[in-house]
Coordinates of C-alpha atoms in Angstrom, one line a residue:
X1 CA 9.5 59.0 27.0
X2 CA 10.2 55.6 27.4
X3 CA 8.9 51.9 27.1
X4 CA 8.8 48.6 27.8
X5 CA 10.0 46.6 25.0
X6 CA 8.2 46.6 22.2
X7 CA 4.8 47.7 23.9
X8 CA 4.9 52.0 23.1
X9 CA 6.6 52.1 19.6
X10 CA 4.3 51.9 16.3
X11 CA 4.1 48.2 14.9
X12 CA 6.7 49.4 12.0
X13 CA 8.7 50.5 14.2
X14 CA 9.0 48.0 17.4
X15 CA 9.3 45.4 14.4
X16 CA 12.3 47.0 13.0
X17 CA 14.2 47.3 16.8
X18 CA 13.3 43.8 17.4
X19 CA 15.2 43.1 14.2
X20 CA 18.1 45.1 15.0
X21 CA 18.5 43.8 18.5
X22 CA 18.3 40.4 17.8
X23 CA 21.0 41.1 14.8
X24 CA 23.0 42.9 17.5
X25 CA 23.3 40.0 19.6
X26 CA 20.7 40.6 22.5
X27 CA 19.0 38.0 24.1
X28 CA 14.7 37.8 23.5
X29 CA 12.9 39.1 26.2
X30 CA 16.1 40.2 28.0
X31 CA 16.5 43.5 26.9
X32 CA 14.5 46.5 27.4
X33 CA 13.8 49.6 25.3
X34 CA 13.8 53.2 25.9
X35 CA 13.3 56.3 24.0
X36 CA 13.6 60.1 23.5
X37 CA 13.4 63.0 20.6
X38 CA 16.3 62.5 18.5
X39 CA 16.8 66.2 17.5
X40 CA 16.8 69.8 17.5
X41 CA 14.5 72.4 16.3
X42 CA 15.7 72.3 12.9
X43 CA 17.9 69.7 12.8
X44 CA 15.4 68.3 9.7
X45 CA 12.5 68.9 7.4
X46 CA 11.1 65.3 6.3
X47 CA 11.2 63.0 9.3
X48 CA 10.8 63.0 12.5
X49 CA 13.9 61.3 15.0
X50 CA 13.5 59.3 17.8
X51 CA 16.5 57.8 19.8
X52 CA 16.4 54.4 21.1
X53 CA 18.7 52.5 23.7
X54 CA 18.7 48.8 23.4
X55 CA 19.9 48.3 27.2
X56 CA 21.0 44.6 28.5
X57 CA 22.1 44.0 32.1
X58 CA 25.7 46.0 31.3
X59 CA 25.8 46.6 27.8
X60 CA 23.4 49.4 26.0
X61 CA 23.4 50.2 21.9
X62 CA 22.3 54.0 21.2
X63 CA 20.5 54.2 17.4
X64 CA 19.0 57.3 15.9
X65 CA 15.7 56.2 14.3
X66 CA 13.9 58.3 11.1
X67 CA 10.2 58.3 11.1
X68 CA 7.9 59.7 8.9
X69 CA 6.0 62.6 10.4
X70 CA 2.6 61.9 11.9
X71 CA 1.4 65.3 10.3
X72 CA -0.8 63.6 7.3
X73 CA 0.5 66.4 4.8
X74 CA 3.8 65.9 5.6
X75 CA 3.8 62.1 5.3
X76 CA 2.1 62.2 2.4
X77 CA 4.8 64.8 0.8
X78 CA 7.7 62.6 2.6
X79 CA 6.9 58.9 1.9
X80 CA 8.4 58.9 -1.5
X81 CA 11.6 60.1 0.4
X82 CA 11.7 57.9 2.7
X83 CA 11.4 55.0 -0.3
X84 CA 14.8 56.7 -1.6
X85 CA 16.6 56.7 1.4
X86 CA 16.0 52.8 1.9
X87 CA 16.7 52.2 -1.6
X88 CA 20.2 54.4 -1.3
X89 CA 21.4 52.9 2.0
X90 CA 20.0 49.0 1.5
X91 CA 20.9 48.8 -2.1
X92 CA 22.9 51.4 -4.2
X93 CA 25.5 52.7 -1.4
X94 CA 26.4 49.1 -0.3
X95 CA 26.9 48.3 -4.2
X96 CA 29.4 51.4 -4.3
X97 CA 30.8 50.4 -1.4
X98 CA 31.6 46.6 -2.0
X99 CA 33.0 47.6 -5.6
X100 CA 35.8 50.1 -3.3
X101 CA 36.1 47.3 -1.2
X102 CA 36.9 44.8 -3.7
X103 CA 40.3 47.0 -4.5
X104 CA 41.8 46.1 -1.7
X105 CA 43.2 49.9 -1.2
X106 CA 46.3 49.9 0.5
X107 CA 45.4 51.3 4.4
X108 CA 47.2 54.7 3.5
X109 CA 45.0 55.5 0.5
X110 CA 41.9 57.6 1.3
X111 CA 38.4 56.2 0.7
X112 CA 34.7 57.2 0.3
X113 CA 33.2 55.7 3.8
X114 CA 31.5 58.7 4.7
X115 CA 27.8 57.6 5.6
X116 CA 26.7 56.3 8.9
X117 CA 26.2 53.3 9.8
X118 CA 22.6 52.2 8.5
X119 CA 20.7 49.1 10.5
X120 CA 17.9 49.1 9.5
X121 CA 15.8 50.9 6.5
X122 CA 12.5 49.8 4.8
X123 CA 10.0 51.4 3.5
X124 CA 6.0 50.1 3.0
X125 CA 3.9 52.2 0.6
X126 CA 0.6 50.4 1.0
X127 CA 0.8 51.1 4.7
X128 CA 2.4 54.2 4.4
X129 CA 4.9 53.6 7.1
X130 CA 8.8 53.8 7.2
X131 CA 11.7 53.7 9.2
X132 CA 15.4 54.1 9.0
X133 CA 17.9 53.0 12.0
X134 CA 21.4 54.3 12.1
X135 CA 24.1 55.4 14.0
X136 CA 24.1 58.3 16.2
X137 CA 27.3 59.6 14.9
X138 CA 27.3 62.9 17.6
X139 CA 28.5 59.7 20.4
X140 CA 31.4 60.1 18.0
X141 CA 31.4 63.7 18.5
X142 CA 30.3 64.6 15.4
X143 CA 27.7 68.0 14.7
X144 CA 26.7 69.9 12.4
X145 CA 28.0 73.3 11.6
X146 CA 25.6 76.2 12.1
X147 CA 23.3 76.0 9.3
X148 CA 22.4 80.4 9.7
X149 CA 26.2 80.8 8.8
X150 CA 28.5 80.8 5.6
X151 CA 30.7 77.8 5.7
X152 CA 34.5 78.6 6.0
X153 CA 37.0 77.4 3.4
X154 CA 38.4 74.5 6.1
X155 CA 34.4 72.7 6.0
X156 CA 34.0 73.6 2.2
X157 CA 37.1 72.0 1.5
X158 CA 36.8 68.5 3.5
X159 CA 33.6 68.2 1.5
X160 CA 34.8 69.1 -1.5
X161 CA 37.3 66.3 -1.3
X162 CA 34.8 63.5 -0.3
X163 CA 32.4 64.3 -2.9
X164 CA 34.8 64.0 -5.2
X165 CA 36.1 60.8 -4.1
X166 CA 32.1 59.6 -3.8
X167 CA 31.5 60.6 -7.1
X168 CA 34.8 58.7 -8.5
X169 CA 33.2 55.5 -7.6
X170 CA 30.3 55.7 -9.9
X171 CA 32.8 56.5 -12.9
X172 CA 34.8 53.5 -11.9
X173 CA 32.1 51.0 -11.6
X174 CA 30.6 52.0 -14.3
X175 CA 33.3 51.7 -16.5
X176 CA 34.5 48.6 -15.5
X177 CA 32.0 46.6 -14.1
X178 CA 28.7 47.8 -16.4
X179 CA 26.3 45.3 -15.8
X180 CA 26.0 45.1 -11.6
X181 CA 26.3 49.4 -12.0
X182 CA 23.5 49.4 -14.3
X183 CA 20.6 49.5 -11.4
X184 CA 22.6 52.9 -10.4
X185 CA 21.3 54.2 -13.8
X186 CA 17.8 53.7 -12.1
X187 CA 18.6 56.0 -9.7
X188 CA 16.5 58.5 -11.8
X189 CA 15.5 62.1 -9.4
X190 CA 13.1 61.3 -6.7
X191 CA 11.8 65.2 -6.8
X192 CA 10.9 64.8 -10.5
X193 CA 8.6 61.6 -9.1
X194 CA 6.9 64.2 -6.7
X195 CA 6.2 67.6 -9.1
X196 CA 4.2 64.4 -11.4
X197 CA 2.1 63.9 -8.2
X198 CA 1.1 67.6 -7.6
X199 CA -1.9 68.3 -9.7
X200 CA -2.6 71.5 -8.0
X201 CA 1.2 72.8 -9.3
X202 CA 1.4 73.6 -5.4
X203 CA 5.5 73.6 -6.1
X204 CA 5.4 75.4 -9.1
X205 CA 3.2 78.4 -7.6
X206 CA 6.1 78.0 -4.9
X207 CA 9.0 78.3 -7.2
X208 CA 7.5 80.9 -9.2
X209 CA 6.9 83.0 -5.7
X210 CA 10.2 82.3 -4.3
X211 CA 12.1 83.7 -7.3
X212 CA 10.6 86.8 -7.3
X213 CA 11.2 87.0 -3.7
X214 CA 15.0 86.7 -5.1
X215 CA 14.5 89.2 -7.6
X216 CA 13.6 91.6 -4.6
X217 CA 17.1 91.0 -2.8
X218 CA 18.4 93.1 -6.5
X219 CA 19.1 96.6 -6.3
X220 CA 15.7 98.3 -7.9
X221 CA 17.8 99.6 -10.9
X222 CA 20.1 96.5 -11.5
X223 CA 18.0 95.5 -15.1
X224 CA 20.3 93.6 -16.3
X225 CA 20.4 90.8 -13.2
X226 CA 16.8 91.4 -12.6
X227 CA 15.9 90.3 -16.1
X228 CA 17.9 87.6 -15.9
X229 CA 16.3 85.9 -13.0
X230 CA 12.5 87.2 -14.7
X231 CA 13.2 85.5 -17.6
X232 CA 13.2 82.4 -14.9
X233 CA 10.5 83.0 -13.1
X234 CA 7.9 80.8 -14.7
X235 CA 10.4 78.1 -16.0
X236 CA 12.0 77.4 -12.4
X237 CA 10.3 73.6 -12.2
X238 CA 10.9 72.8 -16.4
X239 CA 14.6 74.1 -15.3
X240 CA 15.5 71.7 -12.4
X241 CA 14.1 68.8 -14.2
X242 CA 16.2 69.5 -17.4
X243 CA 19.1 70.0 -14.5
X244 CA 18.6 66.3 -13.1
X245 CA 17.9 64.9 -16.3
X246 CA 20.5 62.0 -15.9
X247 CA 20.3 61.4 -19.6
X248 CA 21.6 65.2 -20.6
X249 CA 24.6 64.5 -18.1
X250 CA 25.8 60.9 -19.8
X251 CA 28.3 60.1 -20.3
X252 CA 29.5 61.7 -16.9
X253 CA 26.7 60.7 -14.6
X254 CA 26.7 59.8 -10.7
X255 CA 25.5 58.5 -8.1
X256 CA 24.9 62.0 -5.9
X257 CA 24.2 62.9 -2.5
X258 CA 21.5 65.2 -3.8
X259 CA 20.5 66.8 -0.9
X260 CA 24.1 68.6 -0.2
X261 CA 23.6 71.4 2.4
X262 CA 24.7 72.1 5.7
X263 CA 21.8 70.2 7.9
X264 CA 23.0 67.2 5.8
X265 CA 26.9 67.4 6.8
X266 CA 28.3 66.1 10.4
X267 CA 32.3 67.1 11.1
X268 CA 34.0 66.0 13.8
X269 CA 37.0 68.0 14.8
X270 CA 40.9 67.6 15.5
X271 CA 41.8 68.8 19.0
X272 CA 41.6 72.3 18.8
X273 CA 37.7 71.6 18.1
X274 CA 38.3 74.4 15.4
X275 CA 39.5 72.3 12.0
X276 CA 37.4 69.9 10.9
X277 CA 39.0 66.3 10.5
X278 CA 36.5 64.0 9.5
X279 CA 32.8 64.1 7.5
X280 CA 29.8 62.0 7.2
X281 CA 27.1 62.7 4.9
X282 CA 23.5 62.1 6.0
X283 CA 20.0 62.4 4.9
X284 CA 20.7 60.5 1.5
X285 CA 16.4 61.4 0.9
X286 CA 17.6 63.1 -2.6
X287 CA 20.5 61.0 -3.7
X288 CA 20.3 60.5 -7.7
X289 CA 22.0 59.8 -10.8
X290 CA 22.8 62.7 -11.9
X291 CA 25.5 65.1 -13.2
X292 CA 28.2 65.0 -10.6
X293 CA 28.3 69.3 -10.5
X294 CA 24.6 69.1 -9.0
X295 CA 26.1 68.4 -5.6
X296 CA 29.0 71.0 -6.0
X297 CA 27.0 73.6 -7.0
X298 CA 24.1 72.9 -4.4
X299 CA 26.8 73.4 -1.4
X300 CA 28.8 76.4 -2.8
X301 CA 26.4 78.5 -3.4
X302 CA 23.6 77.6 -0.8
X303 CA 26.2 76.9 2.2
X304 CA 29.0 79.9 1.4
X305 CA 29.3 83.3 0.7
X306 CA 30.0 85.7 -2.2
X307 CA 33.1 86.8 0.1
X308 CA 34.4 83.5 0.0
X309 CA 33.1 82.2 -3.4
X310 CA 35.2 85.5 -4.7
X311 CA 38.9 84.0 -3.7
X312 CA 38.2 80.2 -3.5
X313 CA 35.6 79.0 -5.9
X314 CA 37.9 78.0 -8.6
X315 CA 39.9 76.8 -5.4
X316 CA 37.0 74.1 -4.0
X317 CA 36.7 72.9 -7.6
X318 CA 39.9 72.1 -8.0
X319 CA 39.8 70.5 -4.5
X320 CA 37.1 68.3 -5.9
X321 CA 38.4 67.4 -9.5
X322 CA 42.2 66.8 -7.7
X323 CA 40.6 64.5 -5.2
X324 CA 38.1 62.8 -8.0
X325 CA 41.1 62.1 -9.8
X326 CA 43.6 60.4 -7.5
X327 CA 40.7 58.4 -6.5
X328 CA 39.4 57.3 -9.6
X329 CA 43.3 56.4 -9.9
X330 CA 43.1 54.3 -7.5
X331 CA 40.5 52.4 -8.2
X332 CA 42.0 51.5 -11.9
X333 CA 40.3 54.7 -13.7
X334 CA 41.4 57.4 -15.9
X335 CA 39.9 60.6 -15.1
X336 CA 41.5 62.4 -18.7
X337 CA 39.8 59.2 -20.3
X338 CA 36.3 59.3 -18.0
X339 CA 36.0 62.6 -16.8
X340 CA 38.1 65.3 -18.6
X341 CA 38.7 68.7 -17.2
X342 CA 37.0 69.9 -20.2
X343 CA 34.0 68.2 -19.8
X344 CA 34.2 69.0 -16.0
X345 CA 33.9 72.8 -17.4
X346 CA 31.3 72.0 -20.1
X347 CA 29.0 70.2 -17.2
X348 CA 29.4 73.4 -14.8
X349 CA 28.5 75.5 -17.7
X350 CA 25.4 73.2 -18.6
X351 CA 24.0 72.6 -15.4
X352 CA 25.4 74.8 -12.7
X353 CA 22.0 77.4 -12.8
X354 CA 21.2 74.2 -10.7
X355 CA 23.0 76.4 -7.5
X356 CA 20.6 79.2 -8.2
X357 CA 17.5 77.5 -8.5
X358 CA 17.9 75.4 -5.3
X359 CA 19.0 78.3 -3.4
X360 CA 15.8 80.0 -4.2
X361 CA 13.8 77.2 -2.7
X362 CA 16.2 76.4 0.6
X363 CA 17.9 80.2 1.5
X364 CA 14.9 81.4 3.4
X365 CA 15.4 78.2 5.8
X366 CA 19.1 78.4 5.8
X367 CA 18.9 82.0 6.9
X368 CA 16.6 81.8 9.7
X369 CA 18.2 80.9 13.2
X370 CA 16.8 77.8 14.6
X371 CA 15.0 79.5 17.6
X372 CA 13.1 81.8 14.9
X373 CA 12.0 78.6 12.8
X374 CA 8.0 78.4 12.4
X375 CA 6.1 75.0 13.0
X376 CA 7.3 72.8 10.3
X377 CA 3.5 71.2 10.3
X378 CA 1.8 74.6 9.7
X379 CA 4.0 76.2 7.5
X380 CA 3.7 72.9 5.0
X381 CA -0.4 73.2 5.8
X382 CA -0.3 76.7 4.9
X383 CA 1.8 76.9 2.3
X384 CA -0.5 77.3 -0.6
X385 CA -3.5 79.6 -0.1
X386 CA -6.0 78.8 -3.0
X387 CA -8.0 82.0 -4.0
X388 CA -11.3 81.7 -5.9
X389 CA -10.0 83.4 -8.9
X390 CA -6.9 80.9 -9.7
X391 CA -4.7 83.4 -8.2
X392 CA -3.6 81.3 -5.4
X393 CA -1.0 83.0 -2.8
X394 CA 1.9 81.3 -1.7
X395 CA 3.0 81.6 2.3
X396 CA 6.0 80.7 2.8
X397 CA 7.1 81.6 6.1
X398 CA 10.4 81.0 6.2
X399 CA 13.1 83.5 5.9
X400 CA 10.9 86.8 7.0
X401 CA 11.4 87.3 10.3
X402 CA 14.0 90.5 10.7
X403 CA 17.4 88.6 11.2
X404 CA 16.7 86.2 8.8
X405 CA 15.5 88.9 6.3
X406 CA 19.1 91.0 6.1
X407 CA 21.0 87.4 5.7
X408 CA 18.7 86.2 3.0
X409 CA 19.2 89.9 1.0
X410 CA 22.5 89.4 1.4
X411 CA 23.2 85.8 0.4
X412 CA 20.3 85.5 -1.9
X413 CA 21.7 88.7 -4.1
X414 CA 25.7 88.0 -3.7
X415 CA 24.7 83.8 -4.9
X416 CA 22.6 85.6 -8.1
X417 CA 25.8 87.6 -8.8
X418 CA 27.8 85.2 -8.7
X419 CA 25.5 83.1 -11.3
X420 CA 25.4 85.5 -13.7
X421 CA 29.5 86.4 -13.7
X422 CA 29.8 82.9 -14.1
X423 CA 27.6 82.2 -16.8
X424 CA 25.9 79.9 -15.4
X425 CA 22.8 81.8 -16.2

């Protein structure tokens, strides 16, 4: 599609490209506006993209724009998402951001500046509308990997690094400049605001269903794991809010990603298009104050394998904590003072079920190919199907056709192994 400007976009919407273009430098009346679908099937679960070009006699500016879905289940489940994405790229990432800034790191010294470039965010609950305006990073040649597929070690490890390095500015702020971090400790979990605002328990019945479907990936005679996870079963929403519970973390939590899977990640590649050389983190819809192993954990063991988990688990964490600490360094921390390897153990221990219990939720849409995805709007419609005894049945479509099946049996069951020889749970 495309349009005139300002006369075929939603009044949200052409309000926030009028605002961008005249920030950008183009002249009123001027330029014109076109459009077209921003993404792939798949690409993403809680907006809907659209991308713009701002076009003026010879120059043009290409923005990727995030709108809430015009399904009225879905924006009612996604507004509150939307309202954490403005807050985390208007408020709390440029407050992390400024504080790096205000080091005045020497040019060789690596940095956290691995989010795109935001324009435009804002969020309006009484009207229920929203919109976020970035970058289009893929002009950069950035992608995403191939959500159906483990991660290898190469993408695990780049991402290791940068959380770490993300996660070092929170403990350096916080420690040294208390007051302006102390709206980061408002950051409280945005999914813990939405389970408050389902009175039918429509996630819980979910949760509860999606861990048995787990339990069903176990060998029939393997008691002891099945137990384990059964013992789980009806506790799955009181265990991730204990999980987030920023409070339970102190006095190591961080600003997190929150969201950190694959769909989430876009690399862009050295010249053998093979090794990853650079990373941006997107979708920022769950970022949180939290413990910082909720966004180690959510990665590992949603977007690798047991194969790979087997020889470089320890490996990525020790990616992470190396690159935490010469960051934290950097900025004038101590990471034996702030962030102790011991306590580093003690918060895996603590909190890293986290891994399983998101993986239980997201592994049926990892596993299934993009071309076998069902309609995001009827799958959310049809989720819940409320019997008249109480006994409602929950369809969730996701992860059953036949492909998708054998992956999920086999990355479901290797990630509950790997929880339990952990101890994690």
């Amino acid at each position: 599609m495309s349009a005139n400007q300002n006369t075929a976009f939603p009044r949200c919407f052409s309000g926030a490209l009028k605002e961008v273009a005249r920030e950008q430098g183009f002249t009123e009346g001027l330029y014109r506006l076109e459009s077209e679908s921003g993404s792939k099937v798949g690409d993403g679960f809680a907006g809907d993209l659209v991308k713009v070009f701002i076009r003026e006699r010879d120059r043009e500016l290409v923005i990727l724009c995030k709108l809430l879905p015009e399904n009225e289940t879905r924006k009612q489940q996604g507004i509150s998402l939307f309202v954490r994405e403005t807050e985390a790229y208007m408020q709390i990432l440029p407050l992390l951001l400024k504080f790096q800034d205000e080091k005045a790191l020497a040019k060789h010294l690596p940095r956290f500046d691995n989010v795109p470039r935001c324009y435009y965010a804002k969020t309006t609950l009484d009207s229920m509308e929203a919109v976020v305006i970035m970058e289009d990073l893929r002009l950069q040649a950035y992608r995403m990997w191939d959500k159906a597929n483990p991660v290898d070690f190469e993408h695990a490890r780049l991402l290791m690094a940068t959380l770490g390095r993300l996660h070092a500015l929170s403990f350096a702020m916080k420690d040294q400049q208390p007051e302006e971090f102390a709206q980061c400790r408002e950051f409280t979990d945005p999914m813990t605001k939405m389970l408050a605002l389902d009175p039918k328990k429509t996630f819980q019945k979910m949760a509860a269903s999606m861990c048995r479907r787990a339990i069903d990936t176990l060998e029939k005679d393997d008691t002891y794991r099945r137990g384990k996870l059964e013992r789980l079963q009806d506790q799955c929403v009181q265990e991730i809010e204990a999980c987030v519970d920023a409070n339970a973390a102190e006095p190591y939590a961080v600003i997190g990603h929150g969201d950190c899977w694959s769909n989430n990640v876009m690399f862009q590649y050295a010249e053998d298009n093979q090794t990853p050389s650079k990373i941006k983190l997107i979708d920022w819809q769950l970022s949180r104050y939290g413990t910082p192993v909720l966004d180690l954990v959510y990665f590992i063991f949603n977007c690798t394998d047991e194969e790979m988990r087997s020889h470089s688990y320890q490996r990525l964490l020790s990616i992470y904590y190396q690159s935490l600490s010469e960051h934290l360094h950097n900025l004038g921390g101590d990471v034996e003072r702030q962030f102790p390897r011991s306590a580093f153990r003690e918060q895996l221990k603590k909190f890293g079920r986290y891994g399983l219990l998101i993986a239980m939720l997201i592994m049926p849409m990892i596993c299934t190919p993009n071309d076998e995805l069902p309609d995001t709007n009827k799958a959310m419609e049809g989720l819940v199907k409320e019997n008249p005894d109480g006994d409602d049945e929950v369809n969730f479509e996701y992860g059953t056709t036949e492909k998708a099946a054998i992956r999920y049996q086999k990355r479901m069951s290797g990630c509950i192994r790997d929880m339990i020889r952990l101890g994690y749970i």
